Short mmCIF file of C-alpha atoms and ligand atoms in Angstrom, two decimals:
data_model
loop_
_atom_site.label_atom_id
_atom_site.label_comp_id
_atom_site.label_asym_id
_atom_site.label_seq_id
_atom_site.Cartn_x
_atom_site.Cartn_y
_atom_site.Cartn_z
CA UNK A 1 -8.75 -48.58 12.34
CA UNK A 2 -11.28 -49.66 14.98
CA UNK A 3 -9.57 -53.21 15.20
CA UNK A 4 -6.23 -51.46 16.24
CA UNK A 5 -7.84 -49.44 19.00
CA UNK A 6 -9.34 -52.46 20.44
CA UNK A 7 -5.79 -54.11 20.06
CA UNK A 8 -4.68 -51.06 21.64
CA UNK A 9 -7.04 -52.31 24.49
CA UNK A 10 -9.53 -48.93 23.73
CA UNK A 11 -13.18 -49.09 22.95
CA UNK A 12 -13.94 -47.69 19.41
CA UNK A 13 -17.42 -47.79 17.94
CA UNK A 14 -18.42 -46.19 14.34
CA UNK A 15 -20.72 -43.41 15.30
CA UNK A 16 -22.81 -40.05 13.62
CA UNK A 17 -23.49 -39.99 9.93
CA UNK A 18 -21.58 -43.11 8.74
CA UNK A 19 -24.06 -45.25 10.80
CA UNK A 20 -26.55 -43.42 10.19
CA UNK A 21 -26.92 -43.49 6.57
CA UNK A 22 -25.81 -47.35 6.37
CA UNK A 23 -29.06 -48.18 8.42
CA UNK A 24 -30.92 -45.96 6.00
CA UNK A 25 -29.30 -47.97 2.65
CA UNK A 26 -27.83 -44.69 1.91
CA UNK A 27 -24.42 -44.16 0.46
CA UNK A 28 -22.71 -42.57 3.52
CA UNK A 29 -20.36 -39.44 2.91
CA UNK A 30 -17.80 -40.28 5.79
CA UNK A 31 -17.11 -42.51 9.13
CA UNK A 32 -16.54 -40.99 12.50
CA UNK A 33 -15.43 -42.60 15.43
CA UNK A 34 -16.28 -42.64 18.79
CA UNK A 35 -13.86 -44.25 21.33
CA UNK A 36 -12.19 -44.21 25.01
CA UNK A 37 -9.06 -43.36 23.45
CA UNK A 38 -7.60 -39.49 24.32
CA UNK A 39 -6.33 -37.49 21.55
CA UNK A 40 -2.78 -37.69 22.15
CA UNK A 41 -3.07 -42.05 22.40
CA UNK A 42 -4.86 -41.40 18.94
CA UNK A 43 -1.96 -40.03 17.91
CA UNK A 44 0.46 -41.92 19.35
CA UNK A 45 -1.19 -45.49 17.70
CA UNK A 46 -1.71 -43.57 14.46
CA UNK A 47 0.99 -41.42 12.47
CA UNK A 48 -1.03 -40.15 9.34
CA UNK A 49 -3.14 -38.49 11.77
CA UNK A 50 -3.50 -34.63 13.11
CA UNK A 51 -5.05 -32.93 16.49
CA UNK A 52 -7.74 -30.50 15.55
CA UNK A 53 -9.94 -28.13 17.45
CA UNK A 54 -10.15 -26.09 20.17
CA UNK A 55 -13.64 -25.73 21.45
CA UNK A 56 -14.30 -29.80 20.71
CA UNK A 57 -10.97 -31.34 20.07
CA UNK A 58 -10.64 -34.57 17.73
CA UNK A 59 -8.17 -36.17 15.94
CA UNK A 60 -8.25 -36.24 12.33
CA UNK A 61 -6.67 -39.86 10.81
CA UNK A 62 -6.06 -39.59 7.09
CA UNK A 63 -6.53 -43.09 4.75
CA UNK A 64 -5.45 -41.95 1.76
CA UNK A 65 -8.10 -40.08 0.26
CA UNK A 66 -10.66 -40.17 3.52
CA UNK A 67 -10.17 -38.49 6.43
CA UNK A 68 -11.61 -40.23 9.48
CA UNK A 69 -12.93 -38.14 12.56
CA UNK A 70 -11.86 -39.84 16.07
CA UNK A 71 -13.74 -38.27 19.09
CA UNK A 72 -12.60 -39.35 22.28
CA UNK A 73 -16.26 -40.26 24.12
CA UNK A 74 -17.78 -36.70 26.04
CA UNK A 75 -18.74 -37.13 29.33
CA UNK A 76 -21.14 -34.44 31.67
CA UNK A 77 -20.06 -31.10 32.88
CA UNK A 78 -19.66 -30.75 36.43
CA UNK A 79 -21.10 -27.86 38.36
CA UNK A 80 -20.19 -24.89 37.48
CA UNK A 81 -18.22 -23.22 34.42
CA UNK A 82 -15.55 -23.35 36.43
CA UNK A 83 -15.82 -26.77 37.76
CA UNK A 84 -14.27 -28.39 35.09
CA UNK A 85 -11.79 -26.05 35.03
CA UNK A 86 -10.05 -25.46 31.37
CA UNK A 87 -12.14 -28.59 29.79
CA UNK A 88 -15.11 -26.91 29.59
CA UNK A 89 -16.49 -23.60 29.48
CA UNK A 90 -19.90 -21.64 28.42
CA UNK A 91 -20.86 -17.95 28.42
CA UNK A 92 -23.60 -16.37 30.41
CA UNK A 93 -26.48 -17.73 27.80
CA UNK A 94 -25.38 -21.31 28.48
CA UNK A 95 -23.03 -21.67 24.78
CA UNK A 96 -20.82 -24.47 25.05
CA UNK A 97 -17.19 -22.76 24.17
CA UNK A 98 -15.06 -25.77 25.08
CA UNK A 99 -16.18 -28.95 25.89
CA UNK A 100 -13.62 -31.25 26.48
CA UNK A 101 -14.59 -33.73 29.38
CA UNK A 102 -14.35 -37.29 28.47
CA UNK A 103 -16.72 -39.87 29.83
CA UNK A 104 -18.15 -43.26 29.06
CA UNK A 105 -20.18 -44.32 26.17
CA UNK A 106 -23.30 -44.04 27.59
CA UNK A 107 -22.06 -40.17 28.54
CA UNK A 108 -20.96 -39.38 24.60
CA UNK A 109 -24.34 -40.99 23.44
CA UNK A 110 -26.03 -37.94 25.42
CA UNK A 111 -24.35 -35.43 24.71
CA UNK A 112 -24.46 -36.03 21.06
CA UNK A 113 -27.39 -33.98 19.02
CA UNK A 114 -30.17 -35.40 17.33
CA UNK A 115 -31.42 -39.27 18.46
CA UNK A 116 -30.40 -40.76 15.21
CA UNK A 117 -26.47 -39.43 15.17
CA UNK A 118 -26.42 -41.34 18.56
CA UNK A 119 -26.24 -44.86 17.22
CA UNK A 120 -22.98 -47.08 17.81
CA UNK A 121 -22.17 -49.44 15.55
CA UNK A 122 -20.32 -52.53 17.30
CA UNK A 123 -17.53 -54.35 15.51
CA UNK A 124 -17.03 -56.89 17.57
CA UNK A 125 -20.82 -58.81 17.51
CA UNK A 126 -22.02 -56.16 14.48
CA UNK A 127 -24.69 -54.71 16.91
CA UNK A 128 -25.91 -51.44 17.26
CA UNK A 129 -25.90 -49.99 20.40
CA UNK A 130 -28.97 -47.69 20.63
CA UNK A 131 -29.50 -45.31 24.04
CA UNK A 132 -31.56 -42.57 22.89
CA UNK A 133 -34.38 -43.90 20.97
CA UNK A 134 -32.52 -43.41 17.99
CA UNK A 135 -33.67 -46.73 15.92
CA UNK A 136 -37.28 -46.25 16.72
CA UNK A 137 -36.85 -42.27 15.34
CA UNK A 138 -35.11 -43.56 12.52
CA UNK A 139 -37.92 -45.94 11.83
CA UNK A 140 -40.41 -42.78 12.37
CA UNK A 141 -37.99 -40.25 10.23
CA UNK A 142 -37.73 -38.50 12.82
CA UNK A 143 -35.15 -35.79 13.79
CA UNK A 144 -35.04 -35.32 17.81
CA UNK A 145 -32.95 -33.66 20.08
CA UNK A 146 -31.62 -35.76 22.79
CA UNK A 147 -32.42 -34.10 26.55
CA UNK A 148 -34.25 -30.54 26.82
CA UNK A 149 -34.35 -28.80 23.21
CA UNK A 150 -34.26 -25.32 24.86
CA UNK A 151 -30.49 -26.22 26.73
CA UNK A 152 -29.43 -28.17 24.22
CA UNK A 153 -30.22 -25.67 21.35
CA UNK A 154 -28.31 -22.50 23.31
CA UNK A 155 -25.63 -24.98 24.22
CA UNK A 156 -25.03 -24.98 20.15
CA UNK A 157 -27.20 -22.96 17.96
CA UNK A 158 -25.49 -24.13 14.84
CA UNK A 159 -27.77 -27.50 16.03
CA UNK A 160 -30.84 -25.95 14.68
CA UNK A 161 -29.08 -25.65 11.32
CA UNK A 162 -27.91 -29.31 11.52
CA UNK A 163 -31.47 -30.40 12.03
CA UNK A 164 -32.39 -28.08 8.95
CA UNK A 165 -30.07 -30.00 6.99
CA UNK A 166 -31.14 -33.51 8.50
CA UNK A 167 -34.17 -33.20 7.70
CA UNK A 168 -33.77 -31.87 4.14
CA UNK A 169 -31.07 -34.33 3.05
CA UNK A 170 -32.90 -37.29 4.49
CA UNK A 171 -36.48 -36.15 3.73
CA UNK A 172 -37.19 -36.75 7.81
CA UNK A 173 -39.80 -34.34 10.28
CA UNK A 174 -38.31 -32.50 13.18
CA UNK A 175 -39.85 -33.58 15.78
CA UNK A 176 -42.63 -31.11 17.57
CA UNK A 177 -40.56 -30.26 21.01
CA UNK A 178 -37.42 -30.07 19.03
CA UNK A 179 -38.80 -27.85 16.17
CA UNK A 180 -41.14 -25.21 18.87
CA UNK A 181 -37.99 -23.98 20.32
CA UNK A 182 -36.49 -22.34 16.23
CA UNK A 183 -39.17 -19.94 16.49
CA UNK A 184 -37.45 -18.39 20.14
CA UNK A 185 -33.83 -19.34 19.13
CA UNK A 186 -33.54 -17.95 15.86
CA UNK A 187 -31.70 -15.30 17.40
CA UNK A 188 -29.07 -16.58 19.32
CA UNK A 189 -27.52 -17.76 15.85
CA UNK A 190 -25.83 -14.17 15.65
CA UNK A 191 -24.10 -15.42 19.11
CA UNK A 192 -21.98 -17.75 16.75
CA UNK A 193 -18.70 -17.15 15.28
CA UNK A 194 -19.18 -15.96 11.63
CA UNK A 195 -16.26 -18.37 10.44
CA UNK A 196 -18.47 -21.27 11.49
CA UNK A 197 -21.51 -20.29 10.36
CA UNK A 198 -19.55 -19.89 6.78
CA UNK A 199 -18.96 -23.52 7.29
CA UNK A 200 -22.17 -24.75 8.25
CA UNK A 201 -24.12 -22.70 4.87
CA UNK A 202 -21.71 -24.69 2.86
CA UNK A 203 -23.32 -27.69 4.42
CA UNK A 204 -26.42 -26.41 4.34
CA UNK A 205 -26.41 -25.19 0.46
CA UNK A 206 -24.40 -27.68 -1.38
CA UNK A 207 -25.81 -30.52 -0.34
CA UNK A 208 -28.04 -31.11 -2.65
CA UNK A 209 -30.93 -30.03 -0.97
CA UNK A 210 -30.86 -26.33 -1.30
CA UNK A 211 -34.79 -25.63 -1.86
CA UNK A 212 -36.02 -27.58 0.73
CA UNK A 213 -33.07 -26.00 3.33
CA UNK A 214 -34.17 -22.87 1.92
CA UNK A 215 -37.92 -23.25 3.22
CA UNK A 216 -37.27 -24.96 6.14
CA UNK A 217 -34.54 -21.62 7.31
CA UNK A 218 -37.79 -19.40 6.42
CA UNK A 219 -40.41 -21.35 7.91
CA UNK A 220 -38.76 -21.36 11.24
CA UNK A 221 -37.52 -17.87 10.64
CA UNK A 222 -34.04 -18.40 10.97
CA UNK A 223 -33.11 -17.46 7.22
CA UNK A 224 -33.52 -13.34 8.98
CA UNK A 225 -30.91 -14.09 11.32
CA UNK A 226 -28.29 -15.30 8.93
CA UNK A 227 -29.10 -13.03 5.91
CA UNK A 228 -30.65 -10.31 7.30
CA UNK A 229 -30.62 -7.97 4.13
CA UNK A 230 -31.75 -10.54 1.79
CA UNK A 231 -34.82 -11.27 4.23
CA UNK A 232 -35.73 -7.43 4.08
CA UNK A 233 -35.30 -7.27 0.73
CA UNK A 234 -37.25 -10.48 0.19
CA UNK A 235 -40.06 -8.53 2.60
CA UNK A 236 -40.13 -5.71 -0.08
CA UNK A 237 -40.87 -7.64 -2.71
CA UNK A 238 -42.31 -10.98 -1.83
CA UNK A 239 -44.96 -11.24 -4.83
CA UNK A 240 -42.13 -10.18 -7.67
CA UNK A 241 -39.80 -12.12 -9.27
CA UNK A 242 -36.80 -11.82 -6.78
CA UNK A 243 -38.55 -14.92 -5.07
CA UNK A 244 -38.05 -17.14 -8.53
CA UNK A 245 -34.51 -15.49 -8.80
CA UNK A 246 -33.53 -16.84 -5.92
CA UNK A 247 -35.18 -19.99 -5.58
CA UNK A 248 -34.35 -21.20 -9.16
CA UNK A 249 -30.51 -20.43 -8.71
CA UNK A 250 -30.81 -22.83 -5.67
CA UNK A 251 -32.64 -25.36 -8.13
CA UNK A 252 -29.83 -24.83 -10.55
CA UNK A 253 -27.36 -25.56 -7.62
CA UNK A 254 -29.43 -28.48 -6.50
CA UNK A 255 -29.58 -29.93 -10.49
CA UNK A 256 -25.61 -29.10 -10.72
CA UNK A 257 -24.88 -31.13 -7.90
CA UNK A 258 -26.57 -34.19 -8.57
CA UNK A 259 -25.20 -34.14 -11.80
CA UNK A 260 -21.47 -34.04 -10.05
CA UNK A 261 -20.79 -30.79 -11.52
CA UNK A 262 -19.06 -28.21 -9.45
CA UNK A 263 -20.75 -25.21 -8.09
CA UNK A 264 -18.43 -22.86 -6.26
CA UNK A 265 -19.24 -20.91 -2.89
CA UNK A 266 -18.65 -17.36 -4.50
CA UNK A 267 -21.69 -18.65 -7.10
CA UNK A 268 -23.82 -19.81 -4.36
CA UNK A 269 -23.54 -16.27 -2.10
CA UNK A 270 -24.05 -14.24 -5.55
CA UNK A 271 -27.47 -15.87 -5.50
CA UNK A 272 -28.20 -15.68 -1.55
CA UNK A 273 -27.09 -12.31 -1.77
CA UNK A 274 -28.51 -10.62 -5.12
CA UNK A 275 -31.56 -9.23 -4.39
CA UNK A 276 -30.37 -6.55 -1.91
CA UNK A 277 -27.64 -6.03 -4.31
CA UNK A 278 -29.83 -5.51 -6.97
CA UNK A 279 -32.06 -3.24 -4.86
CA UNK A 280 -29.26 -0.90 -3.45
CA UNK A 281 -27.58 -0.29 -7.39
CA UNK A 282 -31.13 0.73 -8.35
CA UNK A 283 -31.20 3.42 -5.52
CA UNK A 284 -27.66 4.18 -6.34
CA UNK A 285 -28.70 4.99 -9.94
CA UNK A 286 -31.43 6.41 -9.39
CA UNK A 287 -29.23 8.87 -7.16
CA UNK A 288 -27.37 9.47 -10.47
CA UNK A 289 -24.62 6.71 -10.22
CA UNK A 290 -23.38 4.87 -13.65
CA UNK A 291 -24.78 1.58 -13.20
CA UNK A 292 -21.20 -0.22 -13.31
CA UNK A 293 -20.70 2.68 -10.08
CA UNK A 294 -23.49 1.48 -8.62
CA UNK A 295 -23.01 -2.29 -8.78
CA UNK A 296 -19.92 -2.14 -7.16
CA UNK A 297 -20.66 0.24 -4.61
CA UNK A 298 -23.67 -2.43 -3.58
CA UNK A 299 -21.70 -5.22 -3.77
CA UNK A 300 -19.12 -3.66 -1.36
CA UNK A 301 -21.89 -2.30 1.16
CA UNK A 302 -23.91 -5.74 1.08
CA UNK A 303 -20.96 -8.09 1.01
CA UNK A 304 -19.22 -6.17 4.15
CA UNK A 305 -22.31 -6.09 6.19
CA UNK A 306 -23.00 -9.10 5.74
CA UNK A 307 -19.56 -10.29 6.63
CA UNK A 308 -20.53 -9.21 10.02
CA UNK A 309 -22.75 -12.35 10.43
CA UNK A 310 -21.19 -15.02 8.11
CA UNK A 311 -17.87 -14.28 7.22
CA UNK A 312 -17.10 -15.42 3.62
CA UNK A 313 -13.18 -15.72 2.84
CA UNK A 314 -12.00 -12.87 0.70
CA UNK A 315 -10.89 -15.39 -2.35
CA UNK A 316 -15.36 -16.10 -2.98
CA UNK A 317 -16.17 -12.60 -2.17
CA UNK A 318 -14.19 -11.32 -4.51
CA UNK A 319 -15.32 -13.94 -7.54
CA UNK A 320 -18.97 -13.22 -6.32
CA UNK A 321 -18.79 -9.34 -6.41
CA UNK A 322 -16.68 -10.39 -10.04
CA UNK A 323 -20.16 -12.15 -11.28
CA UNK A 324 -22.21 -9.16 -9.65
CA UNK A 325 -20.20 -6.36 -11.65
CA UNK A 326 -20.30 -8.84 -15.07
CA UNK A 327 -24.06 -8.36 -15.00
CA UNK A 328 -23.57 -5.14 -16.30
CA UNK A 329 -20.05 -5.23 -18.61
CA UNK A 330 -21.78 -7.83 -20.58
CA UNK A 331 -24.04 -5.22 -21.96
CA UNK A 332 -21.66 -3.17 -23.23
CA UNK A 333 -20.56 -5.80 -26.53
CA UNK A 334 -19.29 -3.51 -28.74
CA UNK A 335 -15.46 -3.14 -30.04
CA UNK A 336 -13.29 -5.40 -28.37
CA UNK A 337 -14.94 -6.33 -25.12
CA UNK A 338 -17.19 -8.85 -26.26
CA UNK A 339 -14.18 -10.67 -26.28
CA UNK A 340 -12.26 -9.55 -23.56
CA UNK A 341 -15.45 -10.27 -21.96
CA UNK A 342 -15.37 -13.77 -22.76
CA UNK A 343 -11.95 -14.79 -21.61
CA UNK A 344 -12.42 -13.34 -18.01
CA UNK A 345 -12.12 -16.32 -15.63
CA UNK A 346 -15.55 -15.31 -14.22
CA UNK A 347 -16.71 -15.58 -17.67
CA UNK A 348 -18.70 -18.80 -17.38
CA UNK A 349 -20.12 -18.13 -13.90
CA UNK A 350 -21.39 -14.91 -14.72
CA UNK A 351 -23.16 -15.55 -17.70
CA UNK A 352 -25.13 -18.45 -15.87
CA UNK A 353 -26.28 -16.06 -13.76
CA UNK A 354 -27.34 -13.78 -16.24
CA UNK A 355 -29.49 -16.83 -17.58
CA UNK A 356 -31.01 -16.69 -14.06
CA UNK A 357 -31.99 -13.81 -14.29
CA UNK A 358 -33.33 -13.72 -17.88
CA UNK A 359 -35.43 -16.56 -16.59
CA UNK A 360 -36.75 -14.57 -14.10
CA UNK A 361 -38.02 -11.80 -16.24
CA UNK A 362 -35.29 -9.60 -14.26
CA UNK A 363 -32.96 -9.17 -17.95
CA UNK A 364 -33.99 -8.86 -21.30
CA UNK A 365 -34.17 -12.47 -22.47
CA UNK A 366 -32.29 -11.15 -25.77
CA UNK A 367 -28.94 -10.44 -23.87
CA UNK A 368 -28.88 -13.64 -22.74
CA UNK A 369 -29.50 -15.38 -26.02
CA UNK A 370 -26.94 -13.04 -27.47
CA UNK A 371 -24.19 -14.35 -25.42
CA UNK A 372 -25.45 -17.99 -25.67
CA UNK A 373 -25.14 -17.43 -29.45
CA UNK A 374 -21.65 -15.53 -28.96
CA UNK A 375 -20.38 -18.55 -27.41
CA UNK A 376 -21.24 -21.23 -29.88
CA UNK A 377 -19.45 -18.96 -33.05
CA UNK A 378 -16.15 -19.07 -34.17
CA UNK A 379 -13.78 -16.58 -34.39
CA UNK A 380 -15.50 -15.26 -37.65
CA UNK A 381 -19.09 -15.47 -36.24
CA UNK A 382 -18.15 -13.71 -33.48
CA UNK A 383 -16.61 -10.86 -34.76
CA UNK A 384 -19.93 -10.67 -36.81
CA UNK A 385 -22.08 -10.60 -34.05
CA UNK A 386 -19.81 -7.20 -32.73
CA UNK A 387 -20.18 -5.99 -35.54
CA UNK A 388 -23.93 -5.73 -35.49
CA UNK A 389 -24.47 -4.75 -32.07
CA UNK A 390 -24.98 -1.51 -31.52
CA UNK A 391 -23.87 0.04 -28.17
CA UNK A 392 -20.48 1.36 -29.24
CA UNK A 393 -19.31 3.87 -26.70
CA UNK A 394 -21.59 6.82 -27.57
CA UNK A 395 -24.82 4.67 -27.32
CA UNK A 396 -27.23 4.16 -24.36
CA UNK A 397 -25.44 3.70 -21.12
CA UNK A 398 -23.59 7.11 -21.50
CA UNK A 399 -26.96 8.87 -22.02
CA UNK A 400 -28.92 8.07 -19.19
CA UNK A 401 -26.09 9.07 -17.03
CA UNK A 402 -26.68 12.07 -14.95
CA UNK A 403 -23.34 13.04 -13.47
CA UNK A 404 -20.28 13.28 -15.07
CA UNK A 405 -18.10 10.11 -14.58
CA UNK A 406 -16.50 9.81 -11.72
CA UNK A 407 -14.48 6.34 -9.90
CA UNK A 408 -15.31 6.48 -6.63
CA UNK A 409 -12.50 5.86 -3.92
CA UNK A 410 -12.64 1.78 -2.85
CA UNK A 411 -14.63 0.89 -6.17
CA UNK A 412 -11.95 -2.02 -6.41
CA UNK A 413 -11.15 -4.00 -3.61
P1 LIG B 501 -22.77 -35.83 7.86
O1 LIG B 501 -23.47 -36.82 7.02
O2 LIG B 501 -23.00 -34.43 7.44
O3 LIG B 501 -21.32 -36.14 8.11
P2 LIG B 501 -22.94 -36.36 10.66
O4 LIG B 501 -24.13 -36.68 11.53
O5 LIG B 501 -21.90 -37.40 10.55
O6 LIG B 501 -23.51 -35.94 9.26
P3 LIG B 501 -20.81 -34.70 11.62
O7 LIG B 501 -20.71 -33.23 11.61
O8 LIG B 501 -19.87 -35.50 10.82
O9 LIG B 501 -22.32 -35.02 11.22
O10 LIG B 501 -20.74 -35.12 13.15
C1 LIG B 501 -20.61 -36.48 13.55
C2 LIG B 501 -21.43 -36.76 14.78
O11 LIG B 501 -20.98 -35.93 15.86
C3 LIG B 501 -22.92 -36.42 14.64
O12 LIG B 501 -23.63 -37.48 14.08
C4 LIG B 501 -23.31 -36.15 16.08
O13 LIG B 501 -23.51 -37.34 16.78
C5 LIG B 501 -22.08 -35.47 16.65
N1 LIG B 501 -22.15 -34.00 16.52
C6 LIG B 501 -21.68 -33.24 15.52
N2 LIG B 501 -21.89 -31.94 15.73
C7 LIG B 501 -22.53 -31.85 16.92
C8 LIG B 501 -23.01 -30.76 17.71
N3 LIG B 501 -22.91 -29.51 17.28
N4 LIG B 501 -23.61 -31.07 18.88
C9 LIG B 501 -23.71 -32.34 19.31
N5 LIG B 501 -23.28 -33.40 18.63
C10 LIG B 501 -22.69 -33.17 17.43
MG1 LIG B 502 -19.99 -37.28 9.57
#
């Protein structure tokens, strides 16, 4: 790939993450590429390959399996917004929306974000071509923003989250000057396209590192900005148990990950978004709601508003507001629906969430077991265990509820 852009008489250097983790003796995930080549002679040398993006267009190159990132090197904006004409344009707070100058090497290794994603990696004499300080930060584990923190950070507030995930995934310090300006910035996150910032959680929670990226969003305040009703639900009840909830489904994601087993986006916002869930179907109950009512009227409320900020497709909000409303059918165990209960597709995912929460001391610890017993019986066993359960139609739920029953309009969506 590189050889043929030099053939090609380009300059192509590996660049970002790849070279970055190789230096560290780290596995790394993927390769970008960095090179003088424009987009469309990308895609004229290379046919498995597609133009992406708008705001920073790159050319994806597909080998097989990988997908390789070429970026054609960045070079300064001139002047004005205007200078630069349709290349490059920001908004009144100084946010990059395009930025599609090309420059020089030297240029692109500027422009890039944090010291250590600035190192080149030179194919032809296996050097590494260092402008920023990045070797000696790498050294230091340090993560640093290249320039003035302040411009560079409202160029891109999704940076701040990148060096949240830096420095969880590599165990590295943000740097002072680089870390001072989260506590002023936190806000101009909201200024950022929900679909992106959908993206960027992804990165941020299924990494591997979920914990630490969880305490590093709330240490420099920027958790409030992207969940906003979790935070204020957090604030309500910081000493209780929602804390452990939340933190030990992240574990859970953490421990699933690093033992390659899949953990889905709709489980992950379920977790991030539970506790003002859980807070709103208690008001909703208390204001005479059934409780099935009232979880889906929360998840609806919670999972729209939220929307607002990070916009999570439709196909996980669904599944997580699936788990959410599972909470409470798989009380009810009586007749049939311990059964029918067991061969929903949200099944699985819902019952380790109950498990959560049973840890937590949020759900009798019983229910839990009940189902963990449920699942290891056979047909016979099963049927069994119905039999002895006693919340047949007549039994608790129905008694405790204050108002007749009534579906609310928009209780499915
Ligand atoms: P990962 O291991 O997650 O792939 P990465 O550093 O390679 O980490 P990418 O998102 O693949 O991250 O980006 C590749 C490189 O592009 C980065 O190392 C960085 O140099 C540059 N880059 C990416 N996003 C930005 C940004 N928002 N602002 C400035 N430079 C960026
Ligand atoms: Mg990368």
């Amino acid at each position: 790939m590189l050889y043929r852009l030099k053939a090609e008489g380009f300059e192509a250097h590996l660049v970002g993450g790849g070279v970055r983790d190789l230096l560290l003796g780290r596995e790394p995930k993927d390769f970008d590429v960095a090179t003088s080549a424009h987009p469309e002679d990308v895609r004229r040398i290379f046919r498995n390959c597609r133009l992406i993006g708008r705001r920073f267009r790159l050319a994806h190159v597909f080998f097989g399996p990988d997908i390789i990132e070429v970026a054609t090197f960045r070079g300064h904006h001139q002047g004005g917004e205007t200078d630069a004409g349709d290349h490059s344009e920001r908004n009144e707070d100084g946010m990059i929306l395009r930025d599609n100058v090309y420059g020089t090497l030297e240029e692109d290794a500027w422009r890039r974000d944090f010291t250590i994603n600035a190192l080149y990696y030179n194919i032809r004499d296996f050097s590494v071509v260092d402008y920023t300080g990045g070797l000696e930060d790498l050294r230091a584990g340090l993560i640093r923003m290249i320039g003035d923190p302040e411009i560079r950070f409202r160029e891109d507030p999704v940076r701040m989250l990148r060096a949240v995930r830096f420095a969880a995934k590599l165990g590295f310090r943000i740097e002072e000057s680089t870390e001072t300006v989260f506590w002023s910035l936190g806000e101009t996150l909201s200024q950022v396209p929900a679909a992106r910032l959908f993206d960027e959680i992804l990165k941020l929670f299924l990494s591997g590192y979920a914990v630490q990226v969880y305490e590093l969003l709330r240490h420099y305040r920027l958790f409030g900005t992207l969940f906003p009703y979790t935070e204020s639900a957090l604030e309500i009840e910081e000493q209780g148990f929602p804390l452990v909830m939340l933190v030990q489904g992240l574990a859970n994601t953490d421990a699933r990950i690093a033992e390659a087993k899949p953990v889905t986006p709709a489980f992950l916002f379920a977790i991030l978004l539970w506790e003002p869930v859980r807070l709103r179907m208690q008001q909703l109950v208390a204001e005479g709601q059934s409780e099935l009512q009232a979880i889906q009227q929360a998840g609806d409320e919670i999972v729209s508003r939220q929307n607002l900020v990070i916009s999570v497709p439709k196909r996980f909000s669904l599944q997580t507001r699936e788990i959410w409303n599972l909470q409470v059918r798989l009380k009810s165990r009586g007749g049939k629906r311990a059964l029918r209960l067991f061969s929903h597709p949200r099944f699985r995912a819902a019952y380790d969430f109950l498990l959560l929460r049973a840890h937590a001391g949020e759900e009798d610890k019983e229910l839990a077991d009940w189902w963990t017993e449920f699942q290891t019986q056979d047909h016979h066993g099963q049927n069994g265990m119905v039999d002895k359960v006693a919340d047949t139609r007549s039994s608790a739920p129905r008694r405790r509820r204050r108002r007749p029953r009534r579906r609310p309009a928009g209780d499915r969506t």
